[in-house]
Amino acid sequence: MRLRFISTAFAISLLPMAANAQVIIDMGAFTCDQYLAMSPAMSRDFSAWISGWFSYQAHKTFVDVLAHEKNIASVKSWCQSHPRVNLMEALQSTIGPQ
């Protein structure tokens, strides 16, 4: 009985490792029209993720929510005029180095 309990506990402890999947996004191939085609929820999440990445690159340790919202609006506006352009280029053009 004890061996069965230990075996079950061990098997359960391995489940989170199997569920920890990773997704790779090639940002070099991601275009503005793909960004604009995202659902509002996906766009919100993606914008927060990319904002965090930019903040990390600039060594920022704070979050400016108003600047974040302004940056999202700027990128979306720029992307509407340049739908085939790489999203990273759009981010550099509108937000620039932080």
Short mmCIF file of C-alpha atoms in Angstrom, two decimals:
data_model
loop_
_atom_site.label_atom_id
_atom_site.label_comp_id
_atom_site.label_asym_id
_atom_site.label_seq_id
_atom_site.Cartn_x
_atom_site.Cartn_y
_atom_site.Cartn_z
CA MET A 1 0.00 0.00 0.00
CA ARG A 2 2.80 2.37 0.93
CA LEU A 3 4.68 1.67 -2.31
CA ARG A 4 1.53 2.36 -4.29
CA PHE A 5 1.05 5.69 -2.49
CA ILE A 6 4.68 6.71 -3.18
CA SER A 7 4.37 5.68 -6.83
CA THR A 8 1.18 7.69 -7.24
CA ALA A 9 2.71 10.74 -5.55
CA PHE A 10 5.74 10.51 -7.83
CA ALA A 11 3.57 10.22 -10.95
CA ILE A 12 1.51 13.24 -9.90
CA SER A 13 4.67 15.24 -9.31
CA LEU A 14 5.70 14.65 -12.93
CA LEU A 15 2.46 15.98 -14.43
CA PRO A 16 3.34 19.69 -14.20
CA MET A 17 6.56 19.05 -16.13
CA ALA A 18 4.65 17.44 -18.99
CA ALA A 19 2.15 20.31 -19.10
CA ASN A 20 4.83 23.01 -19.24
CA ALA A 21 4.84 23.47 -23.03
CA GLN A 22 6.80 26.23 -24.74
CA VAL A 23 5.81 28.26 -27.76
CA ILE A 24 8.41 29.76 -30.07
CA ILE A 25 7.49 32.88 -32.01
CA ASP A 26 9.81 34.05 -34.78
CA MET A 27 9.55 37.80 -34.26
CA GLY A 28 11.59 38.37 -37.42
CA ALA A 29 8.73 36.95 -39.48
CA PHE A 30 5.86 38.54 -37.55
CA THR A 31 4.22 41.37 -39.53
CA CYS A 32 2.01 44.30 -38.66
CA ASP A 33 -1.02 42.83 -40.41
CA GLN A 34 -0.71 39.70 -38.26
CA TYR A 35 -0.62 41.89 -35.16
CA LEU A 36 -3.66 43.88 -36.29
CA ALA A 37 -5.56 40.66 -37.06
CA MET A 38 -5.30 39.43 -33.46
CA SER A 39 -8.40 39.25 -31.29
CA PRO A 40 -8.62 42.01 -28.66
CA ALA A 41 -7.71 39.59 -25.86
CA MET A 42 -4.74 38.14 -27.75
CA SER A 43 -3.59 41.62 -28.78
CA ARG A 44 -3.75 42.78 -25.15
CA ASP A 45 -1.71 39.81 -23.95
CA PHE A 46 0.81 40.05 -26.77
CA SER A 47 1.22 43.80 -26.24
CA ALA A 48 1.87 43.26 -22.54
CA TRP A 49 4.42 40.55 -23.33
CA ILE A 50 6.30 42.61 -25.92
CA SER A 51 6.20 45.65 -23.63
CA GLY A 52 7.81 43.57 -20.91
CA TRP A 53 10.48 42.44 -23.34
CA PHE A 54 11.23 46.05 -24.35
CA SER A 55 11.36 47.08 -20.69
CA TYR A 56 13.78 44.25 -19.98
CA GLN A 57 16.03 45.36 -22.84
CA ALA A 58 16.04 48.92 -21.43
CA HIS A 59 16.69 47.65 -17.87
CA LYS A 60 13.50 49.28 -16.60
CA THR A 61 12.23 48.05 -13.27
CA PHE A 62 8.88 49.86 -13.31
CA VAL A 63 5.66 49.82 -15.30
CA ASP A 64 4.17 53.01 -16.72
CA VAL A 65 0.61 52.00 -17.62
CA LEU A 66 -0.21 55.27 -19.39
CA ALA A 67 2.93 55.04 -21.55
CA HIS A 68 2.09 51.39 -22.29
CA GLU A 69 -1.36 52.31 -23.57
CA LYS A 70 0.06 55.21 -25.61
CA ASN A 71 2.70 52.90 -27.14
CA ILE A 72 0.07 50.34 -28.13
CA ALA A 73 -1.98 53.03 -29.87
CA SER A 74 1.13 54.33 -31.66
CA VAL A 75 2.17 50.89 -32.89
CA LYS A 76 -1.33 50.03 -34.10
CA SER A 77 -1.62 53.35 -35.92
CA TRP A 78 1.77 52.90 -37.56
CA CYS A 79 0.96 49.30 -38.51
CA GLN A 80 -2.24 50.35 -40.26
CA SER A 81 -0.10 52.43 -42.63
CA HIS A 82 2.56 49.73 -43.03
CA PRO A 83 0.80 46.34 -42.87
CA ARG A 84 3.56 44.27 -44.52
CA VAL A 85 6.37 45.58 -42.33
CA ASN A 86 8.01 43.44 -39.65
CA LEU A 87 6.50 44.15 -36.24
CA MET A 88 9.93 44.63 -34.64
CA GLU A 89 10.63 47.40 -37.15
CA ALA A 90 7.29 48.97 -36.26
CA LEU A 91 8.16 48.86 -32.59
CA GLN A 92 11.56 50.46 -33.21
CA SER A 93 10.01 53.15 -35.42
CA THR A 94 7.24 54.10 -33.03
CA ILE A 95 8.65 53.43 -29.59
CA GLY A 96 12.36 53.40 -30.37
CA PRO A 97 15.01 52.47 -27.86
CA GLN A 98 13.64 52.97 -24.41
#
